[in-house]
Amino acid sequence: GTEPVFILGPCVIESEDFIWDIAEKLGTMAQQHGWRWVFKASYDKANRSAISSYRGLGCEAGCKLLAQIGAKLGVPVTTDVHTVEEAKQAAEHIDLLQIPAFLCRQTDLIVAAGETGRTVNVKKGQFMAPWDVKNIADKLVASGCQNFMFTERGTTFGYNNLVADMRSLYWMRELGYRAVMDATHSVQRPGGLGTATGGDGKLAPVLARAAVATGCDGVFMETHPDPAKAFSDGPNQIPLSQIAEVVETLRKIHGLVRDIS
Amino acid sequence: GTEPVFILGPCVIESEDFIWDIAEKLGTMAQQHGWRWVFKASYDKANRSAISSYRGLGCEAGCKLLAQIGAKLGVPVTTDVHTVEEAKQAAEHIDLLQIPAFLCRQTDLIVAAGETGRTVNVKKGQFMAPWDVKNIADKLVASGCQNFMFTERGTTFGYNNLVADMRSLYWMRELGYRAVMDATHSVQRPGGLGTATGGDGKLAPVLARAAVATGCDGVFMETHPDPAKAFSDGPNQIPLSQIAEVVETLRKIHGLVRDIS
Amino acid sequence: GTEPVFILGPCVIESEDFIWDIAEKLGTMAQQHGWRWVFKASYDKANRSAISSYRGLGCEAGCKLLAQIGAKLGVPVTTDVHTVEEAKQAAEHIDLLQIPAFLCRQTDLIVAAGETGRTVNVKKGQFMAPWDVKNIADKLVASGCQNFMFTERGTTFGYNNLVADMRSLYWMRELGYRAVMDATHSVQRPGGLGTATGGDGKLAPVLARAAVATGCDGVFMETHPDPAKAFSDGPNQIPLSQIAEVVETLRKIHGLVRDIS
Amino acid sequence: GTEPVFILGPCVIESEDFIWDIAEKLGTMAQQHGWRWVFKASYDKANRSAISSYRGLGCEAGCKLLAQIGAKLGVPVTTDVHTVEEAKQAAEHIDLLQIPAFLCRQTDLIVAAGETGRTVNVKKGQFMAPWDVKNIADKLVASGCQNFMFTERGTTFGYNNLVADMRSLYWMRELGYRAVMDATHSVQRPGGLGTATGGDGKLAPVLARAAVATGCDGVFMETHPDPAKAFSDGPNQIPLSQIAEVVETLRKIHGLVRDIS
């Protein structure tokens, strides 16, 4: 019934200047339009296709920087954690801990995140049925975590392709969980560029609209001032210049379906 | 930019009284709200899972009945044809010829439908990539057909399941074709009930909303006064009592995305 | 426990000379090695991707020619039928009627084939779960057909790809049916060449070996003297010059697993 | 051209007695028949569906125990590692380090395993195309690892199901890599039992035969004296009493296809 949450930011912290600039621009938009939002960026891309790809700033430095941004802009921040140690370290600075899709079945990581007391956002694995998030929820609850959500980011569909099954959002919410749509990763073509993951960024706003009309609690979208020059996942990201329009359309659709979805 | 078209009606003509009753009720709703719509019913269910299942009235009787309904209510009518002979026979009475998904690669049927001069709606096979409808379009154009559309009705997704890939609508429209979403068949669980096809009718309006928000030219939905008693495809159909509300919501979403999708 | 059956021949009758030549060469191999085999060729390719593709000789002429070949070589012949009329017509000349995969749910066609008294080979649809062939079997039995088999030819696996699930052969045989592996169509990449179906013929013998080791009652393989010049499905076919070696390897594997599979 | 390798053992170390008993029994069989084999057991099941499931002995204790078994029986041993620290610790005792499928994209883990100097066996993710193992190979080579292999263990195929694409083995070997078939995990039904992973152990020998006939360098099979009582993955495991017969059949098939696959 309430406003949807928008998790917005670039794929990875490319530099300190870069991340401040994009955060401030998003913050200005959010304030202007009254968005409920979370700022997102990764300090490490731990599962890049190729070993030579850019990885990031590292956990400690990255989380502190995100925390500064959050404090300055008055916005919660989120980042993805990959190990038990990172979960603990990040939780000192980060409001919303994100579990990457490939790692959603790693019990130690789920439990460590759950024990921090932070809200946890688990990306549903590309190999997992929507109803099977219940097992993850049980692990989180057993760890003392009361506040968590699941993010749909597409399911393996043949080779080098994902499909975003809109029923997934419905089924996860029917189980009583909050469900977020990751619109930019759902349009990935994993491995589709040989040594990098391809995708089709112009489809991201399309799937975001579908998800909000389906009924969901939030939308995750990566954005970049110039996606073609992004260090990571460029093909999927939405140009920063288009984000305000995309979000405003999503909010209008959400307003229409709020009471029935 | 215009109003979306709604293709509405029961799965199969269960009896003459039955079909007049449902058509008149839909006609009243359509007139009241100003819908752009087509009345749909099948005279034969040619691919039932089980041999003992109800098949229908037959082509000649069924098409004449539909034409009478169309004339009385002032609405175009559609039905699905399964052979070259049926395509010719149906075209004498029926405005919009529908090609079933399993038959979308049968060249003779496509050509026969194309040659009738009627508008043709081809359901995309559960085994076909969205971009491959181009080959069907070429067959239709070569047959002299200028007016046709494609309908998404889900793609094979493992066993006894379909997934409705919302990108499909985008890709088919990007090729220049009109794309319709079949919301009730996309929620089928083929063979999921052993000797009948299962499904989840409450998901049909959900997928319909997703499709309209994605951007499409129309929505196909089967409806029945009492889905649990339907002769065919009961589990997927939307109760007639809910159709007006479903369609009105879809029209509102369409209005929001009309200029961007 | 017995010898597996090999269904061998080119995709389509390219000409009378062509088909006699290939049949005689296969007949010589079969006699020399003692194969249990059936000669296969199509008189019509009814579901070509593109409308401009070669279709074939037609039903009457094609079936008569196949019957002459069968009589001369003392081998049963098979071809695929697409309509009720073709099923009846073909049954006058053809030993084993094949139902194409796209048409395996068309009740009238199944019943018509079943009523001819001929043995029927139904290719399992790319959209069908292995256990759902039971419904087809029931239709055949209800039509008086006592002799039939099912052929695995791959299941839709994302877009423009099929996967041959070896469990399918096991499951269909567990239901009490004879199961054949179509090794050449299972390596198709449907629509993968834009206006034609691609594939990878060098994988066909590989999947054939896997199927025989899994346990199956026969193997279907299309072969051509020069696959690159085939009128249809060239990329999947096995060069005629390699067929004897491929079949002999399959027979040896079959001999090894005969008593356990 | 050489003998295939068999990676054999129970899913998890249920107790010290349990693991010695099964290892000695396998060792006796291996010696008797002249198998080329590796003994496998896990010290931790890090990605159980449910949080309450049995996890195992832990890394240090488990690896030492496996090393003792290896030394006593004169057989190389393998186990799966989940973190950088475990990779280093296990490498002191273990001959062949296994990377779990869900973790095959985690660069740090791949690099850590590669740097140990041990042979590495990477299970291909259920979300990964066969040709994309090249990126993992590049990470291993860059880490100084010269000896590695990839294991096929099924690809996501709709919900709660995997399919073992036999072409995968061919494609990975065509790239120049050694390919192993994991016959017992490929028959899993992930999440199929609600809070546990289901499967169908009687299909494991069937898929193993298919893989060897396809052409592969080894077969991985979990075995248990009483699968119904196994602490983990019971439904997929092969009864220990049947292993000798299964392996001997596989060796015979391998002998037949050795020179052509």
Short mmCIF file of N, CA, C and O in Angstrom, two decimals, chain B residues 44-51 55 82 85-86 102-103 105-108 111 124 126-132 134-136 138-140 142-143 152 155-160 165 167-168 171 190-192 194-197, chain C residues 44-51 55 82 85-86 102-103 105-108 111 124 126-132 134-136 138-140 142-143 152 155-160 165 167-168 171 190-192 194-197:
data_model
loop_
_atom_site.label_atom_id
_atom_site.label_comp_id
_atom_site.label_asym_id
_atom_site.label_seq_id
_atom_site.Cartn_x
_atom_site.Cartn_y
_atom_site.Cartn_z
N ASP B 44 -13.96 -25.77 -31.80
CA ASP B 44 -13.34 -27.10 -31.70
C ASP B 44 -12.06 -26.97 -30.91
O ASP B 44 -11.23 -26.11 -31.18
N LYS B 45 -11.89 -27.81 -29.91
CA LYS B 45 -10.61 -27.86 -29.21
C LYS B 45 -9.84 -29.04 -29.79
O LYS B 45 -10.02 -30.18 -29.37
N ALA B 46 -9.00 -28.73 -30.76
CA ALA B 46 -8.40 -29.78 -31.59
C ALA B 46 -7.19 -30.44 -30.96
O ALA B 46 -6.69 -31.43 -31.47
N ASN B 47 -6.70 -29.89 -29.89
CA ASN B 47 -5.47 -30.45 -29.32
C ASN B 47 -5.61 -30.74 -27.83
O ASN B 47 -4.64 -30.59 -27.07
N ARG B 48 -6.80 -31.14 -27.41
CA ARG B 48 -7.00 -31.50 -26.01
C ARG B 48 -5.97 -32.54 -25.56
O ARG B 48 -5.58 -33.41 -26.32
N SER B 49 -5.60 -32.46 -24.30
CA SER B 49 -4.66 -33.46 -23.76
C SER B 49 -5.24 -34.86 -23.90
O SER B 49 -4.57 -35.79 -24.34
N ALA B 50 -6.49 -35.01 -23.52
CA ALA B 50 -7.09 -36.35 -23.47
C ALA B 50 -8.13 -36.51 -24.56
O ALA B 50 -8.83 -35.57 -24.93
N ILE B 51 -8.24 -37.72 -25.08
CA ILE B 51 -9.15 -37.97 -26.20
C ILE B 51 -10.60 -37.88 -25.76
O ILE B 51 -11.48 -37.57 -26.57
N ARG B 55 -14.97 -31.52 -27.36
CA ARG B 55 -14.31 -30.88 -28.49
C ARG B 55 -15.02 -29.62 -28.98
O ARG B 55 -14.40 -28.62 -29.29
N HIS B 82 -7.79 -24.77 -37.79
CA HIS B 82 -6.77 -25.80 -37.62
C HIS B 82 -6.31 -26.43 -38.93
O HIS B 82 -5.30 -27.14 -38.94
N GLU B 85 -8.87 -26.13 -44.88
CA GLU B 85 -10.30 -26.09 -45.16
C GLU B 85 -11.03 -25.21 -44.14
O GLU B 85 -11.90 -24.41 -44.50
N GLU B 86 -10.69 -25.39 -42.90
CA GLU B 86 -11.33 -24.57 -41.87
C GLU B 86 -11.03 -23.09 -42.05
O GLU B 86 -11.89 -22.25 -41.81
N PHE B 102 0.53 -24.24 -31.57
CA PHE B 102 1.19 -25.47 -32.04
C PHE B 102 1.30 -25.50 -33.57
O PHE B 102 2.14 -26.21 -34.12
N LEU B 103 0.44 -24.74 -34.24
CA LEU B 103 0.36 -24.81 -35.72
C LEU B 103 1.03 -23.63 -36.41
O LEU B 103 0.92 -23.48 -37.62
N ARG B 105 3.90 -22.99 -37.31
CA ARG B 105 4.94 -23.25 -38.31
C ARG B 105 4.38 -24.01 -39.53
O ARG B 105 5.13 -24.34 -40.45
N GLN B 106 3.05 -24.29 -39.55
CA GLN B 106 2.47 -25.05 -40.67
C GLN B 106 2.20 -24.11 -41.84
O GLN B 106 1.20 -23.40 -41.87
N THR B 107 3.07 -24.15 -42.81
CA THR B 107 3.03 -23.17 -43.90
C THR B 107 1.69 -23.15 -44.62
O THR B 107 1.15 -22.08 -44.91
N ASP B 108 1.13 -24.31 -44.92
CA ASP B 108 -0.13 -24.34 -45.68
C ASP B 108 -1.25 -23.61 -44.94
O ASP B 108 -2.07 -22.92 -45.55
N VAL B 111 -0.58 -19.80 -45.00
CA VAL B 111 -0.85 -19.25 -46.33
C VAL B 111 -2.36 -19.22 -46.59
O VAL B 111 -2.89 -18.23 -47.10
N LYS B 124 2.16 -17.20 -31.14
CA LYS B 124 3.56 -17.63 -31.22
C LYS B 124 3.72 -18.97 -30.51
O LYS B 124 3.30 -19.12 -29.36
N GLN B 126 5.03 -22.17 -28.46
CA GLN B 126 5.72 -22.27 -27.17
C GLN B 126 7.19 -22.62 -27.36
O GLN B 126 7.97 -22.62 -26.42
N PHE B 127 7.56 -22.91 -28.59
CA PHE B 127 8.90 -23.38 -28.96
C PHE B 127 9.63 -22.35 -29.82
O PHE B 127 10.69 -22.65 -30.36
N MET B 128 9.10 -21.16 -29.93
CA MET B 128 9.61 -20.20 -30.92
C MET B 128 10.17 -18.94 -30.26
O MET B 128 9.55 -18.37 -29.36
N ALA B 129 11.32 -18.49 -30.77
CA ALA B 129 11.89 -17.24 -30.28
C ALA B 129 11.11 -16.07 -30.86
O ALA B 129 10.62 -16.13 -31.99
N PRO B 130 11.00 -14.99 -30.09
CA PRO B 130 10.17 -13.85 -30.54
C PRO B 130 10.56 -13.32 -31.91
O PRO B 130 9.71 -12.97 -32.71
N TRP B 131 11.86 -13.25 -32.17
CA TRP B 131 12.30 -12.68 -33.45
C TRP B 131 11.98 -13.59 -34.63
O TRP B 131 11.97 -13.13 -35.77
N ASP B 132 11.70 -14.86 -34.35
CA ASP B 132 11.41 -15.79 -35.46
C ASP B 132 9.99 -15.66 -35.99
O ASP B 132 9.66 -16.31 -36.98
N LYS B 134 9.22 -13.32 -37.55
CA LYS B 134 9.45 -12.67 -38.85
C LYS B 134 9.20 -13.63 -40.01
O LYS B 134 8.66 -13.24 -41.06
N ASN B 135 9.59 -14.89 -39.84
CA ASN B 135 9.37 -15.86 -40.92
C ASN B 135 7.88 -16.09 -41.16
O ASN B 135 7.46 -16.29 -42.30
N ILE B 136 7.10 -16.05 -40.10
CA ILE B 136 5.64 -16.19 -40.26
C ILE B 136 5.08 -14.96 -40.96
O ILE B 136 4.24 -15.06 -41.86
N ASP B 138 6.57 -13.09 -43.03
CA ASP B 138 6.92 -13.14 -44.45
C ASP B 138 5.98 -14.08 -45.22
O ASP B 138 5.61 -13.79 -46.36
N LYS B 139 5.61 -15.19 -44.58
CA LYS B 139 4.66 -16.10 -45.24
C LYS B 139 3.30 -15.42 -45.43
O LYS B 139 2.66 -15.58 -46.47
N LEU B 140 2.87 -14.66 -44.43
CA LEU B 140 1.58 -13.98 -44.52
C LEU B 140 1.62 -12.91 -45.62
O LEU B 140 0.70 -12.83 -46.45
N ALA B 142 3.56 -12.75 -48.17
CA ALA B 142 3.63 -13.41 -49.48
C ALA B 142 2.28 -13.95 -49.91
O ALA B 142 2.03 -14.16 -51.10
N SER B 143 1.39 -14.16 -48.96
CA SER B 143 0.04 -14.66 -49.27
C SER B 143 -0.94 -13.53 -49.50
O SER B 143 -2.13 -13.76 -49.67
N GLU B 152 1.66 -13.42 -27.89
CA GLU B 152 2.54 -14.12 -26.94
C GLU B 152 1.66 -14.96 -26.03
O GLU B 152 0.71 -14.46 -25.44
N THR B 155 6.36 -19.42 -23.26
CA THR B 155 7.40 -20.25 -23.87
C THR B 155 7.68 -21.42 -22.94
O THR B 155 7.65 -21.27 -21.72
N THR B 156 7.95 -22.58 -23.54
CA THR B 156 8.29 -23.78 -22.78
C THR B 156 9.42 -23.47 -21.79
O THR B 156 10.44 -22.90 -22.17
N PHE B 157 9.23 -23.84 -20.53
CA PHE B 157 10.17 -23.50 -19.46
C PHE B 157 10.28 -24.73 -18.57
O PHE B 157 9.53 -24.90 -17.61
N GLY B 158 11.19 -25.62 -18.92
CA GLY B 158 11.23 -26.91 -18.25
C GLY B 158 9.98 -27.71 -18.61
O GLY B 158 9.33 -27.44 -19.62
N TYR B 159 9.66 -28.67 -17.79
CA TYR B 159 8.50 -29.53 -18.06
C TYR B 159 7.25 -29.01 -17.35
O TYR B 159 7.32 -28.54 -16.21
N ASN B 160 6.12 -29.10 -18.04
CA ASN B 160 4.82 -28.75 -17.46
C ASN B 160 4.77 -27.31 -16.95
O ASN B 160 4.10 -27.01 -15.96
N ASP B 165 7.75 -14.31 -21.26
CA ASP B 165 8.88 -13.39 -21.30
C ASP B 165 8.37 -12.04 -21.81
O ASP B 165 8.01 -11.91 -22.97
N ARG B 167 9.92 -9.46 -22.50
CA ARG B 167 10.75 -8.88 -23.57
C ARG B 167 10.21 -9.24 -24.94
O ARG B 167 10.46 -8.55 -25.93
N SER B 168 9.49 -10.37 -25.01
CA SER B 168 8.97 -10.85 -26.29
C SER B 168 8.08 -9.80 -26.95
O SER B 168 8.17 -9.56 -28.16
N TRP B 171 10.25 -7.08 -28.36
CA TRP B 171 11.01 -7.48 -29.55
C TRP B 171 10.11 -7.64 -30.77
O TRP B 171 10.49 -7.27 -31.88
N PRO B 190 1.09 -26.85 -18.77
CA PRO B 190 0.69 -27.87 -19.76
C PRO B 190 0.84 -29.28 -19.19
O PRO B 190 1.89 -29.64 -18.68
N GLY B 191 -0.24 -30.03 -19.32
CA GLY B 191 -0.20 -31.41 -18.83
C GLY B 191 -0.12 -31.51 -17.32
O GLY B 191 0.00 -32.60 -16.77
N GLY B 192 -0.19 -30.38 -16.66
CA GLY B 192 0.07 -30.34 -15.22
C GLY B 192 -0.96 -31.07 -14.37
O GLY B 192 -0.73 -31.33 -13.20
N GLY B 194 -2.19 -34.08 -15.35
CA GLY B 194 -2.20 -35.47 -15.80
C GLY B 194 -2.87 -35.59 -17.15
O GLY B 194 -2.23 -35.56 -18.17
N THR B 195 -4.20 -35.63 -17.15
CA THR B 195 -4.91 -35.72 -18.43
C THR B 195 -5.57 -34.40 -18.81
O THR B 195 -6.43 -34.34 -19.66
N ALA B 196 -5.17 -33.32 -18.17
CA ALA B 196 -5.69 -32.01 -18.54
C ALA B 196 -4.62 -30.98 -18.23
O ALA B 196 -3.66 -31.25 -17.51
N THR B 197 -4.78 -29.82 -18.81
CA THR B 197 -3.82 -28.77 -18.59
C THR B 197 -4.23 -27.95 -17.38
O THR B 197 -5.36 -27.50 -17.29
N ASP C 44 7.09 -33.89 -48.17
CA ASP C 44 6.69 -32.49 -48.02
C ASP C 44 7.28 -31.97 -46.73
O ASP C 44 7.14 -32.59 -45.68
N LYS C 45 7.94 -30.82 -46.79
CA LYS C 45 8.40 -30.17 -45.56
C LYS C 45 7.39 -29.08 -45.25
O LYS C 45 7.46 -27.98 -45.80
N ALA C 46 6.44 -29.43 -44.41
CA ALA C 46 5.25 -28.58 -44.23
C ALA C 46 5.46 -27.43 -43.26
O ALA C 46 4.60 -26.57 -43.13
N ASN C 47 6.57 -27.42 -42.58
CA ASN C 47 6.74 -26.37 -41.58
C ASN C 47 8.09 -25.66 -41.71
O ASN C 47 8.70 -25.28 -40.73
N ARG C 48 8.53 -25.49 -42.96
CA ARG C 48 9.80 -24.77 -43.18
C ARG C 48 9.77 -23.40 -42.53
O ARG C 48 8.72 -22.76 -42.47
N SER C 49 10.92 -22.94 -42.08
CA SER C 49 11.00 -21.59 -41.50
C SER C 49 10.53 -20.55 -42.51
O SER C 49 9.74 -19.67 -42.21
N ALA C 50 11.04 -20.65 -43.74
CA ALA C 50 10.78 -19.61 -44.73
C ALA C 50 9.86 -20.13 -45.82
O ALA C 50 9.91 -21.30 -46.20
N ILE C 51 9.04 -19.26 -46.35
CA ILE C 51 8.05 -19.66 -47.33
C ILE C 51 8.70 -20.04 -48.66
O ILE C 51 8.14 -20.82 -49.44
N ARG C 55 9.74 -27.56 -50.79
CA ARG C 55 8.76 -28.32 -50.02
C ARG C 55 8.79 -29.81 -50.30
O ARG C 55 8.69 -30.64 -49.41
N HIS C 82 0.81 -34.94 -42.32
CA HIS C 82 0.50 -33.66 -41.69
C HIS C 82 -0.99 -33.40 -41.53
O HIS C 82 -1.38 -32.47 -40.82
N GLU C 85 -6.13 -36.39 -44.16
CA GLU C 85 -6.17 -36.93 -45.51
C GLU C 85 -4.83 -37.59 -45.85
O GLU C 85 -4.80 -38.69 -46.44
N GLU C 86 -3.75 -36.91 -45.53
CA GLU C 86 -2.44 -37.50 -45.81
C GLU C 86 -2.23 -38.80 -45.05
O GLU C 86 -1.63 -39.73 -45.56
N PHE C 102 5.55 -30.92 -33.98
CA PHE C 102 4.64 -29.78 -33.79
C PHE C 102 3.17 -30.24 -33.77
O PHE C 102 2.31 -29.54 -33.25
N LEU C 103 2.89 -31.38 -34.38
CA LEU C 103 1.50 -31.82 -34.55
C LEU C 103 1.09 -32.92 -33.57
O LEU C 103 0.00 -33.47 -33.67
N ARG C 105 0.00 -32.94 -30.69
CA ARG C 105 -1.19 -32.72 -29.85
C ARG C 105 -2.48 -32.62 -30.68
O ARG C 105 -3.56 -32.39 -30.14
N GLN C 106 -2.39 -32.76 -32.03
CA GLN C 106 -3.58 -32.61 -32.88
C GLN C 106 -4.35 -33.92 -32.89
O GLN C 106 -4.03 -34.86 -33.61
N THR C 107 -5.41 -33.95 -32.14
CA THR C 107 -6.15 -35.19 -31.91
C THR C 107 -6.61 -35.84 -33.21
O THR C 107 -6.47 -37.07 -33.38
N ASP C 108 -7.15 -35.07 -34.14
CA ASP C 108 -7.68 -35.66 -35.37
C ASP C 108 -6.59 -36.40 -36.14
O ASP C 108 -6.84 -37.47 -36.72
N VAL C 111 -5.64 -39.65 -34.26
CA VAL C 111 -6.70 -40.65 -34.41
C VAL C 111 -6.69 -41.21 -35.84
O VAL C 111 -6.80 -42.43 -36.04
N LYS C 124 7.79 -36.62 -30.14
CA LYS C 124 7.35 -35.84 -28.97
C LYS C 124 7.61 -34.36 -29.20
O LYS C 124 8.72 -33.95 -29.58
N GLN C 126 8.39 -30.44 -28.92
CA GLN C 126 9.48 -29.72 -28.23
C GLN C 126 8.97 -29.04 -26.97
O GLN C 126 9.73 -28.47 -26.20
N PHE C 127 7.67 -29.08 -26.78
CA PHE C 127 6.98 -28.38 -25.69
C PHE C 127 6.37 -29.36 -24.70
O PHE C 127 5.60 -28.97 -23.83
N MET C 128 6.69 -30.63 -24.83
CA MET C 128 5.97 -31.66 -24.09
C MET C 128 6.89 -32.41 -23.11
O MET C 128 8.00 -32.79 -23.46
N ALA C 129 6.37 -32.64 -21.90
CA ALA C 129 7.10 -33.44 -20.92
C ALA C 129 7.02 -34.91 -21.31
O ALA C 129 6.01 -35.36 -21.85
N PRO C 130 8.07 -35.67 -21.02
CA PRO C 130 8.11 -37.07 -21.45
C PRO C 130 6.91 -37.88 -20.97
O PRO C 130 6.39 -38.71 -21.71
N TRP C 131 6.48 -37.66 -19.73
CA TRP C 131 5.38 -38.46 -19.19
C TRP C 131 4.04 -38.11 -19.86
O TRP C 131 3.11 -38.90 -19.78
N ASP C 132 3.98 -36.96 -20.53
CA ASP C 132 2.72 -36.57 -21.16
C ASP C 132 2.47 -37.29 -22.49
O ASP C 132 1.39 -37.13 -23.07
N LYS C 134 1.80 -40.15 -22.53
CA LYS C 134 0.73 -41.08 -22.16
C LYS C 134 -0.61 -40.67 -22.77
O LYS C 134 -1.39 -41.52 -23.21
N ASN C 135 -0.88 -39.36 -22.80
CA ASN C 135 -2.14 -38.91 -23.38
C ASN C 135 -2.21 -39.23 -24.87
O ASN C 135 -3.28 -39.54 -25.40
N ILE C 136 -1.10 -39.14 -25.55
CA ILE C 136 -1.06 -39.50 -26.98
C ILE C 136 -1.27 -41.00 -27.13
O ILE C 136 -2.02 -41.45 -28.00
N ASP C 138 -2.90 -42.93 -25.22
CA ASP C 138 -4.31 -43.23 -24.98
C ASP C 138 -5.16 -42.92 -26.21
O ASP C 138 -6.10 -43.66 -26.53
N LYS C 139 -4.83 -41.84 -26.90
CA LYS C 139 -5.58 -41.51 -28.12
C LYS C 139 -5.35 -42.58 -29.19
O LYS C 139 -6.28 -42.97 -29.90
N LEU C 140 -4.12 -43.04 -29.30
CA LEU C 140 -3.81 -44.08 -30.29
C LEU C 140 -4.54 -45.38 -29.96
O LEU C 140 -5.15 -46.00 -30.84
N ALA C 142 -7.18 -45.79 -28.21
CA ALA C 142 -8.63 -45.61 -28.42
C ALA C 142 -8.99 -45.67 -29.90
O ALA C 142 -10.14 -45.94 -30.26
N SER C 143 -8.02 -45.42 -30.77
CA SER C 143 -8.25 -45.47 -32.22
C SER C 143 -7.98 -46.86 -32.78
O SER C 143 -8.02 -47.05 -33.99
N GLU C 152 12.02 -39.10 -29.19
CA GLU C 152 12.58 -37.89 -28.55
C GLU C 152 13.34 -37.10 -29.59
O GLU C 152 14.17 -37.66 -30.31
N THR C 155 13.91 -30.81 -26.50
CA THR C 155 12.94 -29.96 -25.83
C THR C 155 13.42 -28.52 -25.90
O THR C 155 14.63 -28.26 -25.82
N THR C 156 12.48 -27.60 -26.05
CA THR C 156 12.80 -26.17 -26.08
C THR C 156 13.65 -25.81 -24.86
O THR C 156 13.28 -26.14 -23.73
N PHE C 157 14.75 -25.11 -25.11
CA PHE C 157 15.72 -24.79 -24.05
C PHE C 157 16.18 -23.36 -24.29
O PHE C 157 17.15 -23.12 -25.01
N GLY C 158 15.44 -22.40 -23.74
CA GLY C 158 15.69 -21.01 -24.10
C GLY C 158 15.32 -20.78 -25.55
O GLY C 158 14.55 -21.54 -26.13
N TYR C 159 15.87 -19.73 -26.14
CA TYR C 159 15.53 -19.40 -27.52
C TYR C 159 16.54 -20.01 -28.50
O TYR C 159 17.74 -20.02 -28.23
N ASN C 160 16.02 -20.49 -29.62
CA ASN C 160 16.87 -21.01 -30.71
C ASN C 160 17.79 -22.14 -30.25
O ASN C 160 18.91 -22.26 -30.74
N ASP C 165 17.11 -34.33 -23.43
CA ASP C 165 17.17 -34.84 -22.05
C ASP C 165 17.16 -36.36 -22.12
O ASP C 165 16.15 -36.97 -22.49
N ARG C 167 17.01 -38.47 -19.84
CA ARG C 167 16.05 -39.08 -18.92
C ARG C 167 14.72 -39.36 -19.62
O ARG C 167 13.96 -40.24 -19.22
N SER C 168 14.45 -38.58 -20.67
CA SER C 168 13.18 -38.72 -21.39
C SER C 168 13.00 -40.14 -21.92
O SER C 168 11.91 -40.73 -21.83
N TRP C 171 12.15 -42.40 -19.05
CA TRP C 171 10.79 -42.22 -18.53
C TRP C 171 9.73 -42.76 -19.49
O TRP C 171 8.74 -43.33 -19.06
N PRO C 190 16.76 -24.21 -33.70
CA PRO C 190 15.59 -23.73 -34.46
C PRO C 190 15.67 -22.23 -34.75
O PRO C 190 15.89 -21.43 -33.85
N GLY C 191 15.50 -21.92 -36.01
CA GLY C 191 15.55 -20.51 -36.40
C GLY C 191 16.93 -19.91 -36.29
O GLY C 191 17.12 -18.72 -36.52
N GLY C 192 17.91 -20.73 -35.95
CA GLY C 192 19.23 -20.20 -35.63
C GLY C 192 19.98 -19.58 -36.79
O GLY C 192 20.98 -18.90 -36.59
N GLY C 194 18.36 -17.54 -38.97
CA GLY C 194 17.52 -16.43 -39.45
C GLY C 194 16.34 -16.98 -40.21
O GLY C 194 15.27 -17.13 -39.64
N THR C 195 16.53 -17.32 -41.48
CA THR C 195 15.40 -17.88 -42.24
C THR C 195 15.53 -19.38 -42.43
O THR C 195 14.88 -19.96 -43.28
N ALA C 196 16.39 -20.01 -41.67
CA ALA C 196 16.50 -21.48 -41.75
C ALA C 196 16.93 -21.97 -40.38
O ALA C 196 17.37 -21.21 -39.52
N THR C 197 16.77 -23.24 -40.19
CA THR C 197 17.13 -23.84 -38.92
C THR C 197 18.58 -24.30 -38.99
O THR C 197 18.96 -25.02 -39.91
#
